[in-house]
Coordinates of C-alpha atoms in Angstrom, one line a residue:
Chain A
M1 CA 46.1 22.5 199.9
I2 CA 49.8 21.8 199.0
G3 CA 50.9 22.6 195.6
Q4 CA 49.1 22.1 192.3
D5 CA 47.9 18.6 191.5
G6 CA 48.9 17.3 188.1
L7 CA 46.8 15.2 185.8
W8 CA 48.7 12.1 186.7
T9 CA 48.0 12.5 190.5
Q10 CA 44.4 13.2 189.7
T11 CA 44.0 10.0 187.7
F12 CA 46.0 8.0 190.2
R13 CA 43.7 9.4 192.9
Y14 CA 40.4 8.3 191.1
L15 CA 41.9 5.0 190.2
T16 CA 42.8 4.2 193.8
C17 CA 39.4 5.4 194.9
L18 CA 37.6 3.2 192.4
V19 CA 39.7 0.2 193.5
L20 CA 38.9 1.1 197.3
V21 CA 35.2 1.4 196.7
I22 CA 35.1 -2.0 194.9
W23 CA 37.1 -3.7 197.5
L24 CA 35.0 -2.3 200.3
V25 CA 31.6 -3.7 198.9
L26 CA 32.9 -6.7 197.2
P27 CA 32.5 -9.4 200.0
L28 CA 28.9 -8.4 200.4
I29 CA 27.9 -8.9 196.7
P30 CA 28.0 -12.8 196.4
L31 CA 26.2 -12.9 199.8
A32 CA 23.4 -10.8 198.4
I33 CA 23.3 -12.7 195.2
W34 CA 23.2 -16.1 196.9
S35 CA 20.1 -15.1 198.9
F36 CA 18.2 -14.9 195.6
A37 CA 19.9 -17.9 193.9
R38 CA 18.7 -21.5 193.4
G39 CA 21.5 -24.0 192.8
W40 CA 24.1 -21.5 191.6
F41 CA 26.8 -24.0 190.5
F42 CA 30.4 -23.5 189.1
P43 CA 31.3 -22.1 186.6
D44 CA 28.1 -19.8 186.3
I45 CA 29.0 -16.2 187.0
L46 CA 25.4 -15.4 187.9
P47 CA 22.7 -17.8 189.0
R48 CA 20.6 -19.4 186.3
V49 CA 17.5 -19.4 188.4
W50 CA 16.6 -16.6 190.6
T51 CA 14.1 -17.2 193.4
L52 CA 12.8 -16.0 196.8
D53 CA 12.9 -19.3 198.3
A54 CA 15.7 -18.6 200.8
W55 CA 13.9 -15.5 201.9
D56 CA 10.5 -17.4 202.3
Y57 CA 12.3 -20.0 204.4
A58 CA 14.0 -17.5 206.4
M59 CA 10.7 -15.6 207.1
S60 CA 8.9 -18.9 207.9
D61 CA 8.2 -20.0 211.5
T62 CA 10.0 -23.3 210.9
S63 CA 13.4 -21.9 210.2
G64 CA 13.9 -20.1 213.6
V65 CA 15.5 -17.2 211.9
L66 CA 12.9 -14.6 213.1
D67 CA 13.0 -16.1 216.7
S68 CA 16.7 -15.7 216.6
L69 CA 16.4 -12.2 215.3
W70 CA 14.1 -11.2 218.2
L71 CA 16.4 -12.9 220.7
T72 CA 19.4 -11.2 219.4
I73 CA 17.7 -7.8 219.5
G74 CA 16.6 -8.5 223.0
I75 CA 20.0 -9.5 224.2
S76 CA 21.7 -6.5 222.6
L77 CA 19.2 -4.1 223.9
A78 CA 19.5 -5.5 227.4
A79 CA 23.3 -5.5 227.3
T80 CA 23.1 -1.9 225.9
A81 CA 20.7 -0.6 228.6
L82 CA 22.9 -2.2 231.4
S83 CA 26.0 -0.6 229.9
I84 CA 24.4 2.8 229.9
L85 CA 23.2 2.4 233.5
I86 CA 26.6 1.3 234.6
G87 CA 28.9 3.2 232.2
V88 CA 27.4 6.7 232.5
P89 CA 28.4 7.0 236.3
A90 CA 31.7 5.4 235.6
G91 CA 32.3 7.9 232.8
R92 CA 31.5 10.8 235.1
A93 CA 33.9 9.7 237.6
L94 CA 36.6 9.3 235.1
G95 CA 35.9 12.4 233.0
M96 CA 35.3 14.9 235.9
Y97 CA 37.6 14.0 238.7
K98 CA 41.3 13.5 239.3
F99 CA 41.9 10.9 242.1
R100 CA 44.5 8.6 243.3
G101 CA 44.6 5.3 241.4
K102 CA 42.8 6.8 238.4
E103 CA 45.3 5.4 236.0
V104 CA 44.8 1.9 237.4
V105 CA 41.0 2.2 237.0
E106 CA 41.4 3.4 233.4
M107 CA 43.5 0.5 232.6
M108 CA 41.2 -2.0 234.3
I109 CA 38.3 -0.6 232.1
L110 CA 40.4 -0.5 229.0
A111 CA 41.7 -4.1 229.4
P112 CA 38.5 -5.9 228.2
M113 CA 38.6 -3.9 224.9
I114 CA 42.0 -5.4 224.2
V115 CA 42.1 -8.8 225.8
P116 CA 40.1 -11.2 223.5
G117 CA 36.9 -12.7 224.7
I118 CA 38.0 -16.3 224.8
A119 CA 40.9 -15.6 227.1
V120 CA 38.4 -14.8 230.0
A121 CA 35.3 -16.6 228.7
L122 CA 36.6 -20.1 229.5
G123 CA 37.1 -19.1 233.2
I124 CA 33.8 -17.3 233.5
H125 CA 32.1 -20.4 232.0
S126 CA 33.4 -22.5 234.9
V127 CA 31.9 -20.0 237.5
F128 CA 28.6 -19.7 235.5
I129 CA 28.2 -23.4 235.7
W130 CA 28.1 -23.1 239.6
L131 CA 25.8 -20.2 239.4
G132 CA 23.5 -21.9 236.9
L133 CA 24.0 -19.1 234.4
T134 CA 25.3 -21.1 231.5
N135 CA 22.9 -22.0 228.7
T136 CA 20.7 -19.0 229.8
V137 CA 19.9 -15.7 228.2
Q138 CA 20.7 -13.8 231.4
G139 CA 24.2 -15.3 231.4
V140 CA 24.7 -14.3 227.8
I141 CA 23.6 -10.7 228.5
L142 CA 25.9 -10.5 231.6
V143 CA 28.8 -11.8 229.6
H144 CA 28.2 -9.3 226.8
L145 CA 28.8 -6.5 229.3
I146 CA 32.5 -7.3 229.2
P147 CA 33.0 -5.9 225.7
T148 CA 30.2 -3.3 225.7
L149 CA 30.8 -1.5 229.0
P150 CA 34.3 -0.4 228.2
Y151 CA 33.0 1.3 225.1
M152 CA 30.2 3.0 226.9
T153 CA 32.5 4.2 229.7
L154 CA 35.1 5.6 227.3
V155 CA 32.7 7.6 225.2
M156 CA 31.0 9.0 228.5
A157 CA 34.4 9.9 229.9
G158 CA 35.1 11.9 226.9
I159 CA 31.7 13.6 227.1
F160 CA 32.1 14.3 230.9
S161 CA 35.6 15.7 230.4
N162 CA 34.0 18.7 228.4
Y163 CA 31.1 19.0 230.9
D164 CA 30.7 21.9 233.2
P165 CA 29.1 20.8 236.5
A166 CA 28.4 24.5 237.4
F167 CA 25.0 24.3 235.7
E168 CA 24.0 21.5 238.1
A169 CA 25.1 23.4 241.1
Q170 CA 23.0 26.4 239.8
A171 CA 19.9 24.2 239.3
R172 CA 20.4 22.8 242.8
S173 CA 20.8 26.3 244.3
L174 CA 17.6 27.4 242.7
G175 CA 15.8 24.5 244.5
A176 CA 15.7 21.7 242.0
S177 CA 15.7 18.3 243.5
P178 CA 18.7 16.0 242.4
L179 CA 16.4 14.0 240.2
K180 CA 15.0 17.0 238.4
T181 CA 18.6 18.4 238.1
F182 CA 19.6 15.2 236.4
W183 CA 16.6 15.1 234.2
Y184 CA 16.4 18.7 233.1
V185 CA 20.2 19.7 233.2
T186 CA 22.5 16.7 233.1
L187 CA 20.8 14.4 230.8
P188 CA 20.2 16.9 227.9
A189 CA 24.0 17.7 228.0
I190 CA 25.1 14.2 227.9
L191 CA 22.5 12.6 225.8
P192 CA 24.5 12.8 222.4
G193 CA 27.2 10.8 224.2
I194 CA 24.7 8.3 225.6
I195 CA 23.3 7.8 222.1
V196 CA 26.6 7.3 220.4
G197 CA 28.0 5.1 223.1
G198 CA 24.8 3.1 223.3
L199 CA 24.8 2.5 219.6
F200 CA 28.4 1.3 219.8
A201 CA 27.5 -1.0 222.7
F202 CA 24.5 -2.4 220.7
L203 CA 26.7 -3.2 217.7
V204 CA 29.5 -4.7 219.8
S205 CA 27.0 -7.0 221.5
W206 CA 25.2 -7.6 218.2
S207 CA 28.5 -8.9 216.7
Q208 CA 29.5 -11.3 219.5
Y209 CA 30.0 -14.9 218.6
I210 CA 32.4 -16.8 220.8
L211 CA 30.9 -15.3 224.1
T212 CA 27.5 -16.2 223.2
L213 CA 28.6 -19.7 222.0
L214 CA 30.4 -20.6 225.2
I215 CA 28.1 -19.1 227.8
G216 CA 24.9 -19.9 225.9
G217 CA 26.2 -23.4 225.3
G218 CA 24.7 -23.5 221.9
R219 CA 21.2 -23.1 223.5
V220 CA 20.9 -19.4 223.2
V221 CA 20.9 -19.3 219.4
T222 CA 21.6 -15.6 218.4
L223 CA 21.9 -14.6 214.7
P224 CA 25.7 -15.0 214.4
L225 CA 25.4 -18.6 215.6
L226 CA 22.6 -19.5 213.2
L227 CA 24.7 -17.7 210.4
F228 CA 27.7 -19.8 211.3
N229 CA 25.8 -23.0 211.4
F230 CA 24.2 -22.5 207.9
A231 CA 27.5 -21.2 206.5
T232 CA 29.3 -24.4 207.6
S233 CA 26.4 -26.7 206.5
G234 CA 26.7 -25.4 203.0
R235 CA 23.3 -23.8 202.7
N236 CA 24.6 -20.7 200.9
D237 CA 21.2 -19.4 199.9
I238 CA 19.9 -19.2 203.5
T239 CA 23.3 -18.1 204.7
G240 CA 23.0 -15.1 202.3
A241 CA 19.6 -14.2 203.4
I242 CA 20.5 -14.4 207.2
G243 CA 23.7 -12.4 206.4
M244 CA 21.6 -9.6 204.8
I245 CA 19.2 -9.5 207.8
Y246 CA 22.3 -9.5 210.2
I247 CA 23.8 -6.3 208.7
L248 CA 20.6 -4.3 208.7
P249 CA 20.8 -2.8 212.2
G250 CA 24.4 -1.6 211.3
I251 CA 23.1 0.2 208.2
F252 CA 20.2 1.6 210.2
I253 CA 22.4 2.8 213.0
L254 CA 24.9 4.3 210.5
L255 CA 22.1 6.3 208.8
L256 CA 21.3 7.7 212.3
T257 CA 24.9 8.5 213.3
A258 CA 26.6 9.4 210.0
K259 CA 27.4 12.9 211.3
Q260 CA 28.7 11.8 214.8
L261 CA 31.0 9.0 213.3
S262 CA 32.7 11.4 210.8
G263 CA 35.8 13.2 211.7
R264 CA 36.5 14.4 215.3
S265 CA 33.7 12.8 217.3
A266 CA 34.1 11.9 220.9
A267 CA 33.4 8.3 220.1
V268 CA 36.2 7.9 217.5
G269 CA 38.7 10.1 219.3
G270 CA 37.8 8.1 222.5
F271 CA 39.9 5.1 221.2
G272 CA 43.0 7.1 221.8
R273 CA 41.9 8.9 224.9
L274 CA 42.8 6.6 227.7
Chain B
M1 CA 29.2 13.6 250.5
S2 CA 32.9 13.8 250.1
D3 CA 34.3 13.7 246.6
R4 CA 36.2 10.4 247.3
L5 CA 33.0 8.6 248.4
K6 CA 31.2 10.1 245.4
I7 CA 33.9 8.9 243.0
F8 CA 33.9 5.4 244.7
L9 CA 30.1 5.1 244.4
L10 CA 30.1 6.3 240.7
L11 CA 32.7 3.7 239.8
L12 CA 31.5 0.9 241.9
P13 CA 29.0 -0.7 239.5
A14 CA 31.4 -0.7 236.6
L15 CA 34.3 -2.0 238.7
L16 CA 32.1 -4.8 240.0
V17 CA 31.3 -5.9 236.6
I18 CA 34.8 -5.7 235.2
V19 CA 36.6 -7.0 238.4
G20 CA 33.8 -9.7 238.9
L21 CA 33.5 -10.9 235.3
F22 CA 36.6 -9.9 233.5
F23 CA 39.4 -10.3 236.1
G24 CA 37.3 -13.0 237.9
G25 CA 37.2 -15.0 234.7
L26 CA 40.9 -14.5 234.1
L27 CA 41.8 -15.6 237.6
I28 CA 39.5 -18.6 237.6
G29 CA 41.0 -19.5 234.2
L30 CA 44.6 -19.1 235.7
M31 CA 43.8 -21.3 238.7
R32 CA 42.3 -24.0 236.5
S33 CA 45.3 -23.8 234.1
F34 CA 47.3 -24.8 237.2
N35 CA 45.0 -27.8 237.8
Y36 CA 43.8 -26.1 241.0
M37 CA 40.2 -26.7 241.7
P38 CA 39.4 -27.0 245.5
V39 CA 35.7 -27.6 244.8
I40 CA 36.4 -31.0 243.3
G41 CA 39.4 -31.8 245.7
L42 CA 42.3 -30.6 243.4
T43 CA 44.3 -28.5 245.9
E44 CA 47.9 -29.1 244.7
P45 CA 48.6 -26.6 241.8
N46 CA 50.9 -28.0 239.1
L47 CA 52.2 -27.2 235.8
Q48 CA 50.9 -30.2 234.0
A49 CA 48.8 -28.4 231.5
Y50 CA 51.5 -26.1 230.5
A51 CA 53.9 -28.9 230.2
A52 CA 51.4 -30.8 228.0
I53 CA 51.0 -27.8 225.8
F54 CA 54.7 -27.0 225.4
T55 CA 55.5 -30.6 224.4
E56 CA 52.8 -30.6 221.7
E57 CA 54.0 -29.9 218.2
E58 CA 50.7 -28.4 217.2
F59 CA 50.9 -25.6 219.8
Y60 CA 54.0 -24.2 218.2
Y61 CA 52.5 -24.2 214.7
S62 CA 49.3 -22.7 216.1
F63 CA 51.2 -20.0 217.9
L64 CA 53.2 -19.2 214.8
L65 CA 50.1 -19.2 212.6
S66 CA 48.3 -16.8 215.1
V67 CA 51.3 -14.4 215.2
H68 CA 51.5 -14.5 211.3
I69 CA 47.7 -13.8 211.0
S70 CA 47.8 -10.9 213.4
F71 CA 51.2 -9.4 212.3
T72 CA 50.5 -9.7 208.6
S73 CA 47.0 -8.4 208.6
T74 CA 48.0 -5.5 211.0
V75 CA 50.9 -4.4 208.8
I76 CA 48.9 -4.5 205.6
S77 CA 45.9 -2.8 207.1
C78 CA 48.1 -0.1 208.5
I79 CA 49.8 0.7 205.1
L80 CA 46.4 0.7 203.2
A81 CA 44.7 2.7 206.0
V82 CA 47.4 5.4 205.9
G83 CA 47.1 5.5 202.1
A84 CA 43.3 5.7 202.2
A85 CA 43.5 8.4 204.9
L86 CA 45.8 10.4 202.7
L87 CA 43.5 10.1 199.9
L88 CA 40.4 10.9 201.8
R89 CA 41.7 14.1 203.6
R90 CA 41.6 15.9 200.3
A91 CA 38.2 17.2 199.1
F92 CA 37.2 15.5 195.8
I93 CA 34.1 14.2 194.1
G94 CA 33.3 10.7 195.4
R95 CA 34.9 11.2 198.8
D96 CA 31.6 11.0 200.6
I97 CA 31.0 7.6 199.0
I98 CA 34.2 6.1 200.4
N99 CA 33.6 7.8 203.8
F100 CA 30.1 6.2 203.8
L101 CA 31.5 2.7 202.8
F102 CA 34.2 3.0 205.4
Q103 CA 31.6 3.4 208.1
L104 CA 29.3 0.9 206.6
N105 CA 32.1 -1.5 206.8
L106 CA 32.7 -0.8 210.4
T107 CA 29.1 -1.9 211.3
V108 CA 29.3 -5.1 209.4
P109 CA 30.0 -8.1 211.7
H110 CA 33.3 -9.9 211.1
L111 CA 31.4 -13.1 210.4
V112 CA 29.5 -11.7 207.5
G113 CA 32.7 -10.3 206.0
A114 CA 34.3 -13.8 206.5
I115 CA 31.4 -15.5 204.6
G116 CA 31.7 -13.0 201.9
I117 CA 35.5 -13.7 201.5
L118 CA 34.5 -17.4 201.4
Y119 CA 32.2 -17.0 198.6
L120 CA 34.7 -14.8 196.7
F121 CA 37.9 -16.7 197.1
S122 CA 37.0 -20.4 197.6
Q123 CA 37.8 -22.7 194.7
S124 CA 34.3 -22.6 193.5
G125 CA 33.9 -18.9 194.4
S126 CA 33.3 -15.9 192.2
F127 CA 37.0 -15.4 191.3
A128 CA 37.4 -19.0 190.4
R129 CA 34.3 -18.6 188.2
L130 CA 35.8 -15.6 186.6
A131 CA 39.0 -17.4 186.0
A132 CA 37.0 -20.3 184.4
E133 CA 35.2 -17.8 182.2
F134 CA 38.4 -16.5 180.9
G135 CA 39.6 -20.0 180.2
M136 CA 42.5 -19.8 182.9
I137 CA 41.2 -22.9 184.9
A138 CA 39.1 -25.9 183.9
R139 CA 38.0 -27.2 187.3
P140 CA 37.6 -25.6 190.7
A141 CA 40.5 -27.6 192.0
D142 CA 42.8 -25.8 189.5
F143 CA 42.2 -22.5 191.4
P144 CA 44.7 -21.8 194.1
A145 CA 43.6 -22.5 197.7
L146 CA 43.1 -19.1 199.2
V147 CA 40.7 -20.2 202.1
F148 CA 41.3 -23.2 204.4
D149 CA 44.8 -22.8 203.3
P150 CA 48.0 -23.2 205.4
Y151 CA 49.1 -19.6 205.0
A152 CA 45.8 -18.2 206.3
I153 CA 45.4 -16.0 203.1
G154 CA 41.5 -15.9 203.4
I155 CA 41.7 -15.0 207.1
I156 CA 44.2 -12.1 206.4
L157 CA 42.1 -10.8 203.5
Q158 CA 39.0 -10.7 205.7
Y159 CA 40.8 -8.8 208.5
V160 CA 42.4 -6.4 206.0
W161 CA 38.9 -5.8 204.6
K162 CA 37.4 -5.1 208.0
E163 CA 40.4 -3.2 209.7
V164 CA 41.5 -0.8 206.9
P165 CA 38.3 1.3 207.6
F166 CA 38.8 0.9 211.4
I167 CA 42.5 2.2 211.4
G168 CA 41.6 4.6 208.4
V169 CA 38.9 6.3 210.3
I170 CA 41.2 6.8 213.4
V171 CA 44.1 8.1 211.3
L172 CA 42.0 10.3 209.2
A173 CA 40.6 12.0 212.5
N174 CA 44.2 12.4 213.6
M175 CA 45.3 14.1 210.3
Q176 CA 42.2 16.4 210.3
A177 CA 42.7 17.4 213.9
M178 CA 46.3 18.3 213.0
G179 CA 45.6 20.4 209.9
E180 CA 48.2 20.9 207.1
D181 CA 50.1 23.7 208.7
Y182 CA 53.1 21.5 209.6
E183 CA 53.5 20.0 206.2
S184 CA 53.0 23.4 204.5
V185 CA 55.9 24.6 206.6
A186 CA 58.1 21.6 205.6
R187 CA 57.1 22.0 201.9
S188 CA 57.9 25.8 201.9
L189 CA 61.3 25.0 203.6
G190 CA 62.1 22.7 200.5
A191 CA 61.0 19.3 201.7
S192 CA 59.8 17.0 198.9
K193 CA 56.3 15.5 199.2
W194 CA 57.8 12.2 200.4
Q195 CA 60.1 14.0 202.9
S196 CA 57.2 15.9 204.4
F197 CA 55.2 12.8 204.7
R198 CA 58.1 10.6 206.0
Y199 CA 59.6 13.3 208.5
V200 CA 56.7 15.4 209.4
L201 CA 53.2 13.7 208.9
L202 CA 54.2 10.2 209.8
P203 CA 55.7 10.9 213.2
L204 CA 52.7 13.0 214.0
I205 CA 50.1 10.3 213.3
F206 CA 52.3 7.5 214.4
P207 CA 51.0 7.3 218.1
G208 CA 47.4 7.1 216.9
L209 CA 48.4 4.6 214.2
M210 CA 50.2 2.6 216.8
S211 CA 47.3 2.4 219.4
A212 CA 44.9 1.5 216.7
S213 CA 47.2 -1.3 215.4
V214 CA 47.6 -2.6 218.9
I215 CA 43.8 -3.0 219.2
V216 CA 43.8 -4.8 215.7
F217 CA 46.7 -7.0 216.6
A218 CA 45.3 -8.1 219.9
F219 CA 41.9 -8.6 218.4
T220 CA 43.1 -10.7 215.4
F221 CA 45.3 -12.7 217.7
G222 CA 42.4 -13.8 219.9
A223 CA 39.5 -13.8 217.6
Y224 CA 37.7 -17.3 217.2
E225 CA 35.1 -17.2 214.5
I226 CA 37.2 -16.0 211.6
P227 CA 39.9 -18.8 211.8
A228 CA 37.2 -21.2 212.7
L229 CA 35.3 -20.5 209.5
L230 CA 38.2 -19.7 207.0
G231 CA 41.1 -21.5 208.5
A232 CA 42.7 -25.0 207.7
N233 CA 42.0 -27.7 210.2
Y234 CA 45.8 -28.1 211.0
P235 CA 47.3 -26.2 212.4
A236 CA 44.4 -24.3 213.8
A237 CA 44.8 -20.7 215.2
L238 CA 45.4 -20.5 219.0
P239 CA 41.8 -19.6 219.9
V240 CA 40.4 -22.4 217.8
L241 CA 42.8 -24.8 219.5
A242 CA 41.7 -23.5 222.9
Y243 CA 38.1 -23.9 222.1
R244 CA 38.6 -27.4 220.7
K245 CA 40.4 -28.5 223.8
Y246 CA 37.8 -26.9 226.1
T247 CA 34.9 -28.8 224.3
D248 CA 37.0 -32.0 224.1
V249 CA 35.1 -35.0 225.4
D250 CA 38.3 -35.7 227.5
L251 CA 37.9 -33.4 230.4
A252 CA 41.5 -33.6 231.1
A253 CA 42.0 -31.4 228.2
R254 CA 40.2 -28.5 229.9
P255 CA 43.2 -27.2 231.8
E256 CA 45.1 -27.2 228.7
A257 CA 42.4 -25.0 227.2
M258 CA 42.7 -22.7 230.1
A259 CA 46.5 -22.6 229.8
L260 CA 46.1 -21.5 226.1
A261 CA 43.4 -18.8 227.0
I262 CA 46.1 -17.5 229.7
L263 CA 48.8 -17.4 227.0
I264 CA 46.4 -15.4 224.7
A265 CA 45.7 -13.0 227.6
V266 CA 49.5 -12.6 228.4
M267 CA 50.0 -11.7 224.7
S268 CA 47.2 -9.1 225.0
A269 CA 48.8 -7.7 228.2
V270 CA 51.9 -7.1 226.3
M271 CA 49.8 -5.3 223.7
I272 CA 48.1 -3.2 226.4
Y273 CA 51.5 -2.1 227.7
I274 CA 52.6 -0.9 224.3
Y275 CA 49.3 0.8 223.8
I276 CA 49.5 2.7 227.0
R277 CA 53.1 3.8 226.4
Y278 CA 52.1 5.3 223.0
A279 CA 48.8 6.7 224.2
R280 CA 50.5 8.4 227.1
R281 CA 53.3 9.8 224.9
R282 CA 50.7 11.2 222.6
L283 CA 48.8 13.0 225.6
R284 CA 52.1 14.5 226.6
G285 CA 53.2 15.6 223.0

């Protein structure tokens, strides 16, 4: 601690904090209110009639919100699983070995994190048309790998750079098979990284809009597409309800990872690692 | 198995995906932006699409708009994020709440934030209603246009809302990793609070701040859904313009869409170059 804080500094600090807290939650409030409102017209500060209609509609079979929810969960889970399968070995190579051309490989893996989706998605769309992958769930899952895989690989490279392969050698010399060595020695050591990287990958896939819109051709209707459609068609109450459903996984994941995300975690530090 | 073979096999699946999808997509986009498509008999590359774009007035407005959106939201987010990080590195009551909200905000998809901004700042939104309550305006039209506006105020507000926590978390991690020793030394040698921030702390966090802002700049420059939802119709941000051209009924507009996509990619490549420079310098320092 540097110096003694005066009363003025203290007051200033609490005021800024208050402003910051309000600003951080503010945009979510009208969204939440709208989901319980009926005909909330200008200039009413709060709705005159509160109702569960929007939620009833969102949960009904006819709205397609629930179908969309399951579809979005499925796509994000599949993209996450593939990212783990592909990203863990790549992270091991980058974290544990020095080799010629490593910088080039690092840059290639970093590039999709920075180059916006639309820049590559138009070209991919042309190819996917030939491959018959447009307008399909498989095509959407595949294209989601572009933003999710770099996160996974980055987090795993961070984990593997602090990993000692001597334990594996020891297990092997004691007669364990490669599979057993992986299961009992490697996996427990890298599991925290897989969980954090996987949750990141899930959220990144969960938030995709333009990649899904282009490759899914409007046929693969994930939650963000549905949300966008309702928002632009002026159905504010249903938009509010879908918006609330759409942020749930993030809150859930946050409750699971609150510790890993704070401070000096591999995941956050990973952004500056490459 | 030799190490080289092992490394190759470990990297192979990831490289297949990234080279195949990402660089493949980029390459096909590049070819099509040159009107080069052997499959349908177009074998003579040309620059027509680029010529068409560069003679269009809307392109220049769109480009300027996108640069304005990215630059303004990155600069504002950086300043606020450093301020927030300075605030949050001290222990005080209520710090946990902000920390939690920062992280909550990181998980909220951009689209949800954008709709929230729409409901807050539109001419019939919450702030307009508050203004009416206090008798400052009579009709929604009296409220200044903060969304769908030519200055992209709504878009910038949304990005600032979303990116302050992103940059803030990274800067805070930097500050905590560094500790307060350097500043204590500076202060004990007679530096003022401002001097120890400006000449000691800021240079130390600068590389981290820089790499975070590069990610934010490139993202905001190429993101589609936020300007599509909160932006004015004309001029549209570059990604919106590219999508419109790509989905135009006139198929001749497709190469132009590809050319716009390539220009967005080139802009990001410049950003990556800056990022690598600063990231490397930080590793060395």
